[in-house]
XYZ file of C-alpha atoms in Angstrom:
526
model
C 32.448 3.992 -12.758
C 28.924 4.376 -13.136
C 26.618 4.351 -10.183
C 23.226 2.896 -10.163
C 21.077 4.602 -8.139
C 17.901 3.377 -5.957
C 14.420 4.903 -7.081
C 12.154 4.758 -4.722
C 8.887 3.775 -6.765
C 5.455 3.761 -5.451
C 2.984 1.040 -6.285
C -0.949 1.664 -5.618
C -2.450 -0.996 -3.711
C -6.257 -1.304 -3.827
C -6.484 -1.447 -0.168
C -5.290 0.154 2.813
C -3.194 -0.955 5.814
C -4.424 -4.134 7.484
C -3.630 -3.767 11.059
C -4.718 -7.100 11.917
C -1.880 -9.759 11.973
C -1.733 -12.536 10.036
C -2.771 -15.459 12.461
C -6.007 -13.473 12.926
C -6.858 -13.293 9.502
C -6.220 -16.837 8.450
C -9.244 -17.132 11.642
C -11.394 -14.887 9.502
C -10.620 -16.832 6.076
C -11.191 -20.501 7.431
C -14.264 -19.591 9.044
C -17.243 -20.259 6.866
C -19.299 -18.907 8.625
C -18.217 -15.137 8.277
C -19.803 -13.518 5.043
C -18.036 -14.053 2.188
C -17.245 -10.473 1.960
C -14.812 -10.799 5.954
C -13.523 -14.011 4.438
C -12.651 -12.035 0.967
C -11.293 -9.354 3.046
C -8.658 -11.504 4.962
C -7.443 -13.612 2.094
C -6.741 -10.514 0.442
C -4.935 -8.740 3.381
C -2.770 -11.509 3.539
C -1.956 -12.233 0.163
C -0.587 -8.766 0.063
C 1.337 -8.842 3.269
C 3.631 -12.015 0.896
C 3.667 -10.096 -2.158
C 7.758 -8.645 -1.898
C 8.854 -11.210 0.315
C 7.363 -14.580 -0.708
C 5.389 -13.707 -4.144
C 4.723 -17.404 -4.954
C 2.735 -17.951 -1.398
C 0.899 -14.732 -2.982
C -0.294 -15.578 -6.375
C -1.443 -18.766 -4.429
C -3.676 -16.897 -2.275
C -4.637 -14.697 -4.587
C -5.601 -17.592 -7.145
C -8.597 -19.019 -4.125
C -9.501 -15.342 -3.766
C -10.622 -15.671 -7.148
C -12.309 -18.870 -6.546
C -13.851 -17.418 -3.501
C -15.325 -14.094 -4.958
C -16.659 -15.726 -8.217
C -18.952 -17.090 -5.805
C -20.524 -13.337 -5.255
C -23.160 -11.886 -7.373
C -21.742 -10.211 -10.697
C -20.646 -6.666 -9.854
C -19.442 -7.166 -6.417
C -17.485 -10.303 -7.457
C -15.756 -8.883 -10.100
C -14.109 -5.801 -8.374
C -12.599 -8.643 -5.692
C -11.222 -10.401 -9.163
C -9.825 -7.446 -9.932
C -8.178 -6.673 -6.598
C -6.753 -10.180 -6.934
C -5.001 -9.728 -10.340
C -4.079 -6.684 -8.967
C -1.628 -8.615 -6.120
C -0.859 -11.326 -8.897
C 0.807 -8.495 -10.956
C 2.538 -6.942 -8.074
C 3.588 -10.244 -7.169
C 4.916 -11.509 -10.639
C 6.174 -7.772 -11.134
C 8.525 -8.769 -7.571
C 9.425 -11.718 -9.041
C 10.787 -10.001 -12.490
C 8.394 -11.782 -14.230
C 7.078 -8.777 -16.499
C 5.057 -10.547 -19.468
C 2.839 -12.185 -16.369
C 2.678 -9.320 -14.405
C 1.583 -7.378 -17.452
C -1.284 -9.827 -18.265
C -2.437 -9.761 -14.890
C -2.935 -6.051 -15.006
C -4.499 -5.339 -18.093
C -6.920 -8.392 -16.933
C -7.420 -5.783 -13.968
C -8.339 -3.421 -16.332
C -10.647 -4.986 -18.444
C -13.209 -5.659 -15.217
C -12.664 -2.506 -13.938
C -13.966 -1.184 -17.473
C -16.765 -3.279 -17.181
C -18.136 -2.314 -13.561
C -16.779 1.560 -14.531
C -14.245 1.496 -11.817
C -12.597 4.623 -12.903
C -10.218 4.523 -9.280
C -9.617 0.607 -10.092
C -8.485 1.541 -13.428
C -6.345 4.152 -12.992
C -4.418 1.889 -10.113
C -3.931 -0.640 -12.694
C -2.135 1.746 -15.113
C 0.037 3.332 -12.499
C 0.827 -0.581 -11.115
C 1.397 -1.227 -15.542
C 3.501 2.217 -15.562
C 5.584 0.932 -12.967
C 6.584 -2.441 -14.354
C 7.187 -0.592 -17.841
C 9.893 1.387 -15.960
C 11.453 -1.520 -14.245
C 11.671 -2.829 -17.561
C 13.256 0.214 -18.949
C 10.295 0.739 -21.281
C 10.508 4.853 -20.422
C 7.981 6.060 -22.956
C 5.489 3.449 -22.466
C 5.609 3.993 -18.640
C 4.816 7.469 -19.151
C 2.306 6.805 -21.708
C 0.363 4.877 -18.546
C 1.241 7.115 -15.528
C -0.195 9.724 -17.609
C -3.323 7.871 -18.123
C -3.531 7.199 -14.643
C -2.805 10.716 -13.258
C -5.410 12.192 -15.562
C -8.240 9.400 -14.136
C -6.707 10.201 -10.471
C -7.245 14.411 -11.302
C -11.592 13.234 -12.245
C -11.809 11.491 -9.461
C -9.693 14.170 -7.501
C -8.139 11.570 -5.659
C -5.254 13.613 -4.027
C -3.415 10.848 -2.536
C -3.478 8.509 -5.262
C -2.398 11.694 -7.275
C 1.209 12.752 -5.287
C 2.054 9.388 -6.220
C 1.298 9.458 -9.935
C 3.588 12.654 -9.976
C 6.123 11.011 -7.908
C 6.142 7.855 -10.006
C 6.257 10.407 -13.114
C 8.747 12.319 -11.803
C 11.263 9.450 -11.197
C 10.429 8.139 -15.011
C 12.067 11.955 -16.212
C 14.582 11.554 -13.715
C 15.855 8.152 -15.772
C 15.464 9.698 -18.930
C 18.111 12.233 -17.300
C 15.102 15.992 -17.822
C 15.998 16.753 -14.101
C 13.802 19.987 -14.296
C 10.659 17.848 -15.276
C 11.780 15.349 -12.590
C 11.876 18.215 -9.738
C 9.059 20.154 -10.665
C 7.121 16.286 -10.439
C 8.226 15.454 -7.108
C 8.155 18.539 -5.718
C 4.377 18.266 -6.592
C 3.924 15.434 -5.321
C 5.840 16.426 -2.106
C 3.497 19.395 -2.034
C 0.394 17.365 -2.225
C 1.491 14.846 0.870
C 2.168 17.695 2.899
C -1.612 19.330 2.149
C -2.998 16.370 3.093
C -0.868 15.227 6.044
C 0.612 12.341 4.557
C 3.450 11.675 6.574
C 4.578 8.236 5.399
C 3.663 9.395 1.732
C 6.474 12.074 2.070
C 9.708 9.715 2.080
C 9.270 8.886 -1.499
C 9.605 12.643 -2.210
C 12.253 13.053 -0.203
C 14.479 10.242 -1.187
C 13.913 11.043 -4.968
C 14.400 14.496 -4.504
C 17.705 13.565 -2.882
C 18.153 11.652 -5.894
C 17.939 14.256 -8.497
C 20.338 16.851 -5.918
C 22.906 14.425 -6.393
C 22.828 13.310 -9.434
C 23.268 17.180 -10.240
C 26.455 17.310 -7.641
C 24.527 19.241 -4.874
C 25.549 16.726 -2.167
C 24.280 18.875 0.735
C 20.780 19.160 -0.745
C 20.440 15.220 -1.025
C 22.075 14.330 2.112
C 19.370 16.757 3.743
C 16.493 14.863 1.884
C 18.092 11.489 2.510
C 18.165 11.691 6.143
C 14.958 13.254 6.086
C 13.223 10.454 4.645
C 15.325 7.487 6.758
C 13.957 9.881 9.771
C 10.391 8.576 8.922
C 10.977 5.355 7.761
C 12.491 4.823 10.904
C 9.456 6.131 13.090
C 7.515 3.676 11.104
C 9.422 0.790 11.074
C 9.637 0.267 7.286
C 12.286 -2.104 6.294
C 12.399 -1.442 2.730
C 12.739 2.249 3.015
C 15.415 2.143 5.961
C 17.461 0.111 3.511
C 17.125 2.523 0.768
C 17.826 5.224 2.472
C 20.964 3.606 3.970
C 21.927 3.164 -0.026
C 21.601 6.706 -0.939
C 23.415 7.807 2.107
C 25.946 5.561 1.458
C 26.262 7.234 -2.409
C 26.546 10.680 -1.124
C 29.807 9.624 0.899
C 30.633 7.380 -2.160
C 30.995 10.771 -4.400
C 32.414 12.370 -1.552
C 35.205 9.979 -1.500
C 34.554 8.783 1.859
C 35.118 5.272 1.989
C 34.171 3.837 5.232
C 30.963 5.982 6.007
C 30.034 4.450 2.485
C 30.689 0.955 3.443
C 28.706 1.308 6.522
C 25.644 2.704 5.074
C 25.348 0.037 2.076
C 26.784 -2.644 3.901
C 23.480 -1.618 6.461
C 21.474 -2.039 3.112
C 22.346 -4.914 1.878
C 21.957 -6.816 5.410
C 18.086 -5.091 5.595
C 17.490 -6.474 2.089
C 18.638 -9.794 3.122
C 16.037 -9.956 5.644
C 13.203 -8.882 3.337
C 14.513 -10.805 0.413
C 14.395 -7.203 -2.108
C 16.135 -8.960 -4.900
C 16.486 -5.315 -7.011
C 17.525 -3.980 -3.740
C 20.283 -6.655 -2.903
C 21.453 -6.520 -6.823
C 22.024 -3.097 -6.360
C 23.675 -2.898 -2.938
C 26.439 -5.302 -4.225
C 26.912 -2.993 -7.334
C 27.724 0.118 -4.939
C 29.910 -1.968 -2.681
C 31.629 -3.231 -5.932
C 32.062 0.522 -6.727
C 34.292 0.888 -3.517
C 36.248 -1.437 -4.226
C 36.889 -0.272 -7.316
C 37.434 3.064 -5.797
C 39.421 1.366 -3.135
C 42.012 -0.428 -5.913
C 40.720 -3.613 -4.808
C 39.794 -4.928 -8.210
C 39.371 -8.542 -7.241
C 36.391 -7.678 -4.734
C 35.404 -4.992 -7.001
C 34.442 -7.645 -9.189
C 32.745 -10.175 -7.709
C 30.224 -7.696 -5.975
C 29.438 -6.990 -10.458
C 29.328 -10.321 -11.178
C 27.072 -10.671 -8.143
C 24.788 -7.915 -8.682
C 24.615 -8.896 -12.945
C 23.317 -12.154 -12.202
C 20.250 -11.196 -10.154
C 19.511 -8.338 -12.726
C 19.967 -10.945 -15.835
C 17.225 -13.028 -13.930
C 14.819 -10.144 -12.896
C 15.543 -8.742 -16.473
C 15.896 -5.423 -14.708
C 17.873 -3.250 -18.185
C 18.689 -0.436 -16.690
C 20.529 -2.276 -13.759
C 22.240 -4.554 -16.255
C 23.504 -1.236 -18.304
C 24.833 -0.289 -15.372
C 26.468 -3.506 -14.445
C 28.096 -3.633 -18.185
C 29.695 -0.310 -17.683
C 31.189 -0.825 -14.856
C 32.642 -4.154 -15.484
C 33.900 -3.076 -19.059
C 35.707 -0.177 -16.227
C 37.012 -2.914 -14.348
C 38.484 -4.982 -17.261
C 40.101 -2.056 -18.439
C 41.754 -0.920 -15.507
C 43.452 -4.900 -16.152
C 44.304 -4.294 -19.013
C 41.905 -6.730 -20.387
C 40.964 -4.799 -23.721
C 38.361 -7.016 -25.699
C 36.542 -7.902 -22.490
C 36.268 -3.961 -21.518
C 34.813 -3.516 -24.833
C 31.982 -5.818 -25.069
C 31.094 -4.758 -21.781
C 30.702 -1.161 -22.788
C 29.164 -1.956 -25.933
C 26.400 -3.591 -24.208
C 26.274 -0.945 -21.890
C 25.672 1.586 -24.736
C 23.354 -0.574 -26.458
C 21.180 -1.821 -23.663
C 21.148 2.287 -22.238
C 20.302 3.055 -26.015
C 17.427 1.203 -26.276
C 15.897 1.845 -22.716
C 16.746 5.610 -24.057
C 18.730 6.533 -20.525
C 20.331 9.004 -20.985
C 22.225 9.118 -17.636
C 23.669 5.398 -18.819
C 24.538 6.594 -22.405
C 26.659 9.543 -21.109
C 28.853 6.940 -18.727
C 29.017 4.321 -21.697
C 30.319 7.195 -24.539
C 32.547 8.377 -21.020
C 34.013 4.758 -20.821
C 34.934 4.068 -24.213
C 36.653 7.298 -24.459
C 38.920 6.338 -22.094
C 39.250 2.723 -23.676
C 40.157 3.715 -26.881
C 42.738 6.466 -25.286
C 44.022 3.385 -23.719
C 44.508 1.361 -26.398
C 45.926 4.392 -28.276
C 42.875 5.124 -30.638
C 42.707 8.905 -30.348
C 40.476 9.075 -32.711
C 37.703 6.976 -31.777
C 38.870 8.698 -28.255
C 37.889 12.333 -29.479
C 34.820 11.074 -30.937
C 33.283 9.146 -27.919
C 34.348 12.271 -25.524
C 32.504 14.525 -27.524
C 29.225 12.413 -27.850
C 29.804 12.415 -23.468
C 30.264 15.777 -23.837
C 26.751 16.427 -25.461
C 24.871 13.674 -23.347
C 26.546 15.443 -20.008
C 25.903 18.920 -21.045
C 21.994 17.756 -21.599
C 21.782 16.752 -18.264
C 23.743 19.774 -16.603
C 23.635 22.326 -18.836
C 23.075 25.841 -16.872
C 19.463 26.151 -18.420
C 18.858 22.524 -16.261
C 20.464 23.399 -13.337
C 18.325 27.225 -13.741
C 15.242 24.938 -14.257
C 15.657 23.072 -11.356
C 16.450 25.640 -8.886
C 12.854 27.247 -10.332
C 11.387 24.106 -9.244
C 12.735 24.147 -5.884
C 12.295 27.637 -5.550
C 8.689 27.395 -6.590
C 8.344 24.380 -3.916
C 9.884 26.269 -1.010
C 7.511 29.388 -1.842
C 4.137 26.425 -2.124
C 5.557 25.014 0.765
C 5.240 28.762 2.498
C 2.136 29.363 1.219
C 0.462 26.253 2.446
C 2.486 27.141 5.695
C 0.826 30.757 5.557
C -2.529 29.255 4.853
C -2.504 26.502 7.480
C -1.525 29.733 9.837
C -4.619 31.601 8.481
C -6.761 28.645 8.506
C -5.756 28.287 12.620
C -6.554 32.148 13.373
C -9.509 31.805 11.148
C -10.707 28.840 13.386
C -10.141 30.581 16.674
C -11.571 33.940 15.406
C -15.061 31.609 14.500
C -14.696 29.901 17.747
C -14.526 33.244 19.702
C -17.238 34.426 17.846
C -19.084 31.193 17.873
C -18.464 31.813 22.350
C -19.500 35.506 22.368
C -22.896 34.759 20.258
C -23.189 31.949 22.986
C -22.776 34.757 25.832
C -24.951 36.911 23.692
C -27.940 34.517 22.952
C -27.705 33.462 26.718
C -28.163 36.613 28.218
C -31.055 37.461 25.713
C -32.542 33.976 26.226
C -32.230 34.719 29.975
C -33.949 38.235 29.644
C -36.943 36.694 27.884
C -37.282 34.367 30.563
C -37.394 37.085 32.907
C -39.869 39.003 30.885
C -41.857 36.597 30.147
C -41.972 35.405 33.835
C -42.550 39.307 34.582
C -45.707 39.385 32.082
C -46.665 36.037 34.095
C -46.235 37.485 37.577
C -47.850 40.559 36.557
C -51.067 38.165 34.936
C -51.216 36.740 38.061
C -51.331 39.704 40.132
C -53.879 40.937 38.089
C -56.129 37.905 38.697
C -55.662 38.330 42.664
C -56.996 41.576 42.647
C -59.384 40.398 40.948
C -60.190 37.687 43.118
C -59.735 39.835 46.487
C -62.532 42.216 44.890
C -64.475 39.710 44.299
C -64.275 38.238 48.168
C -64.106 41.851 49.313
C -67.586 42.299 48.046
C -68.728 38.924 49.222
C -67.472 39.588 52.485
C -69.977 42.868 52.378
C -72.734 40.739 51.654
C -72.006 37.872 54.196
C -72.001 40.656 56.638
C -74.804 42.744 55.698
C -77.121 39.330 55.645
C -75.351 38.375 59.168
C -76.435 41.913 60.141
C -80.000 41.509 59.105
C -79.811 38.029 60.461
C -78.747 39.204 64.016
C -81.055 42.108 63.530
C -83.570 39.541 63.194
C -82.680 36.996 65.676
C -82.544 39.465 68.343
C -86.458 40.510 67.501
C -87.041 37.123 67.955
C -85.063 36.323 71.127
C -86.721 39.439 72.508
C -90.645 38.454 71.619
C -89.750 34.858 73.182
C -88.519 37.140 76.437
C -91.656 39.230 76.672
C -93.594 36.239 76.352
C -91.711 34.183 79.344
C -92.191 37.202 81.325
C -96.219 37.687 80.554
C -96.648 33.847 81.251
C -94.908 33.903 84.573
C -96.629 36.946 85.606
C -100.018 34.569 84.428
C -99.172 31.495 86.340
C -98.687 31.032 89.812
C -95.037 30.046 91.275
C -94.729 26.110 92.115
C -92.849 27.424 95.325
C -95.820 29.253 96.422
C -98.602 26.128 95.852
C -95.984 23.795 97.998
C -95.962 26.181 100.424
C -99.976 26.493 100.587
C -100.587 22.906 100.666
C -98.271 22.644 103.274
C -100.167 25.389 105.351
C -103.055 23.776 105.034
C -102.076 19.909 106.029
C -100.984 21.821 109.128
C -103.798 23.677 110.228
C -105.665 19.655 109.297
C-alpha cells in the first residue's frame, strides 16, 4: 500500500513571535488611545495566533485590521493591508480554500509592488508557492519559490532564504528528484545552522528524514526524525511534535513493527486533535489504515481510508487523495472486489498524473499490476510492472542514490567547515582579546611613564624656580644686613654723641643732692 508521507512545509509570516498573550493584546487593540500603529500591532498578533486552529475568527480580525490601517497615511497603511491579506491567505490556505487564498496573496503582492516591498513580495510568493504545492500544482510552486528565493538572495535575507530552499527542496522531493531534494535541504539545513537558528532546523531535519526513507535508509531518517521531535519538544510546538510522531511511526511501519507504529501515529493523531490540523488528522488516519491493512484487519483498514478521503476531498488536498485512491483500490482487491479496486487505482493514476508525482504514479502502475495478475490479465500485468519498473528505477536508480550521498557528503564536509570556522573564529577572538589586554598593559605602562616624566620635567621646573627664588632672598638677605649694619653703625654714633653730651651737661650743672644739702646748712646756721 502506498504511504503518504508528512512534509513539513514552511510558511513566511510577515512578523515575528509575539510573546505577549492574547488577553493582553485584545487590551492594546480596544484601547483607543494607543497609536494606531500598537493597536495595528495587536490585532495583527492575534489574528495570526487563530490562523491553523480557528481560521474563520482570523480572516475576521484580519478584515478590521484592514479597516483600521486604511485609516493611516498612504505608504504606511498599505504595508499593514498587505500583512493582513497576508494572514487571510494563510488562513483560507488552512481552511483548503485555495482560489481565496490565492486572491488574497497576489492582492499582497500587488501593494507590496506599489510601496517596492521587495521582502513583502517575495513572502507572498513563497506563502503562493506553498498553496500551489498543497494543491499539487508542482511546477507552478516552483515557478514561485524560485521567484521568491531569488528576491530573498537581493535582499540577502538568510533566514527567509533556508526556508525558500527547504520549501524547494520538499517540492523535488514530491516530484520524486531526491538528489535535487537533498542537496535543497541540506542547504537550507546549512544556512540555519550559520545563523543559529535552532527552531528553523526541524524542518530540515524532518524532511531530510523524509527523503532517507523514502530511499530505504531507515537508520538515516530515524536519526533525523528524532532529532527534530528533540527540538520541537524543547519548544513546545504542537504541530511539529505530532509530525514527528508520524514519521517515526512510518519508519517502524516499513520496518514491520506494528505496535511501535501504532503508538507513534496514534500520538499524532491525538496532538492533531487538539490543534484541529485537518491535513495532519487526514493523514494520521491514512497511516493507521495502513496497519491495519498490514495487520489483515481489512474492516478497520478501511474506515481509517474512508476517513482520511473525506477530509482530503474537502481540503481538495490531490496528492493526499491519490494516495487515498491507491490504497483503497489495495484494499478492495485484497476482497476480491475487482471493479471497485479498479476505479480506485485509476483515479489514483490519473489524479498522480496530473499533479505529475511521480512517487504516486510508481505505486498506482505497482497496484494495477497486481490487479490485473489477479484477475488473470498477464498481459496488462507485464505492461503495468514494467511502466513501475521505469517510474521506481527513476527514483532509485544508483546514479540517485550516488547523487544523494554527494549531497550528504557535501553537507557533512559544510557542516565541518562551518564547524572549523566557528573554531577559528573563537581562537581568532581570544588571540584579539589577548592582544587587545597586552596593548592595554602596554599603553598603561607607557601612559604611566609619561606621567612620571612629565611630573619629573615639573619637579625639576620647580626646583629650578626655588633656586631661583633662594638667590634671590639670599641676596636680599645681604642687603637687609649690610643696611642693618650701617644702621647700627649709625645708631651707635648717635647713642654715643647723646652720651657725651649727658656727661658734659652733668659735669655743667650742679647736683640737686648737693643744693638740698646747702640750703639745709644754711636754715641751720639761721
Amino acid at each position: 500500500m502506498r504511504k503518504h508521507l508528512l512534509f513539513t512545509f514552511v510558511i513566511i509570516s510577515c512578523y515575528g513571535s509575539f510573546a505577549q498573550n492574547i488577553d493582553s493584546l485584545w487590551k492594546v487593540y480596544n484601547n483607543k488611545m494607543q497609536a494606531d500603529t500598537n493597536r495595528l500591532k495587536a490585532i495583527q498578533a492575534i489574528s495570526w495566533s487563530y490562523n491553523s486552529n480557528n481560521p474563520d475568527t482570523a480572516i475576521m480580525l484580519a478584515k478590521q485590521q484592514i479597516k483600521l490601517a486604511n485609516s493611516l497615511p498612504s505608504s504606511k497603511g498599505k504595508r499593514w493591508v498587505a500583512n493582513a491579506f497576508n494572514t487571510i491567505g494563510v488562513s483560507y490556505m488552512y481552511k483548503g480554500n485555495y482560489p481565496e487564498a490565492l486572491e488574497s496573496h497576489f492582492s499582497a503582492v500587488k501593494i507590496r509592488e506599489e510601496i517596492k516591498d521587495k521582502k513583502g513580495i517575495a513572502r507572498a510568493y513563497s506563502n503562493i508557492g506553498n498553496i500551489y504545492w498543497y494543491k499539487g500544482d508542482y511546477p507552478e510552486a516552483l515557478k514561485y519559490h524560485f521567484e521568491s528565493l531569488k528576491l530573498y538572495e537581493e535582499t540577502k535575507d538568510n533566514q527567509a532564504l533556508a526556508v525558500s530552499y527547504n520549501n524547494i527542496g520538499l517540492i523535488y522531493y514530491s516530484l520524486g528528484n531526491y538528489p535535487e531534494a537533498l542537496k535543497n535541504l541540506f542547504a537550507s539545513l546549512k544556512l540555519k545552522i550559520e545563523i543559529g537558528d535552532k527552531e528553523g532546523m526541524t524542518p530540515s531535519y524532518s524532511n531530510i528524514g523524509l527523503v532517507y526513507e523514502n530511499q530505504g535508509n531507515y537508520p538515516e531518517a530515524l536519526k533525523n526524525y528524532f532529532a527534530a521531535l528533540k527540538i520541537f519538544n524543547e519548544i513546545k510546538n504542537k504541530q511539529g511534535i505530532a509530525a514527528s510522531y508520524n514519521n517515526i511511526g512510518n519508519i517502524y511501519y516499513r520496518q514491520g513493527n506494528s505496535p511501535e507504529s501504532f503508538k507513534n501515529h496514534f500520538a499524532a493523531l491525538k496532538v492533531r486533535e487538539e490543534i484541529k490540523d485537518k491535513q495532519g488528522i487526514a493523514l494520521s488516519y491514512s497511516n493507521i489504515g495502513n496497519i491495519y491493512y498490514t495487520l489483515g484487519n481489512y474492516p478497520q483498514a478501511l474506515k481509517n481510508q474512508f476517513a482520511s478521503l473525506k477530509i482530503r476531498e474537502e481540503i481538495g488536498d490531490k496528492d493526499g487523495m491519490a494516495s487515498c485512491f491507491i490504497n483503497l483500490g489495495e484494499l478492495c482487491r485484497k476482497l476480491n472486489k475487482i471493479r471497485e479496486a479498479q476505479d480506485y487505482l485509476n483515479k489514483g493514476l490519473t489524479l498522480s498524473t496530473e499533479i505529475g508525482s511521480n512517487d504516486a504514479m510508481k505505486d498506482s502502475y505497482a497496484g494495477l499490476a497486481k490487479l490485473d495478475s489477479t484477475i488473470g490479465n498477464y498481459k496488462a500485468a507485464f505492461e503495468h510492472h514494467k511502466l513501475f519498473i521505469i517510474y521506481n528505477d527513476s527514483l532509485n536508480n544508483e546514479e540517485t542514490k550516488k547523487k544523494s550521498l554527494q549531497a550528504s557528503m557535501q553537507y557533512e564536509f559544510d557542516k565541518k567547515e562551518i564547524a572549523s570556522k566557528a573554531a577559528q573564529e573563537k581562537l581568532d577572538t581570544v588571540t584579539r582579546e589577548e592582544k587587545q589586554k597586552q596593548n592595554i598593559i602596554i599603553y598603561s605602562v607607557a601612559g604611566a611613564l609619561v606621567l612620571v616624566i612629565v611630573f619629573s620635567l615639573f619637579l625639576f621646573s620647580r626646583f629650578r624656580i626655588t633656586q631661583k627664588q633662594k638667590a634671590i632672598i639670599e641676596k636680599q638677605k645681604v642687603l637687609v644686613d649690610t643696611a642693618y649694619e650701617s644702621l647700627h653703625e649709625k645708631n651707635k654714633e648717635v647713642m654715643d654723641s647723646i652720651h657725651y653730651a649727658r656727661r658734659i651737661q652733668t659735669a655743667l650743672i650742679t647736683s640737686e643732692k648737693f643744693i638740698a644739702r646747702q640750703l639745709n646748712r644754711l636754715m641751720k646756721n639761721n
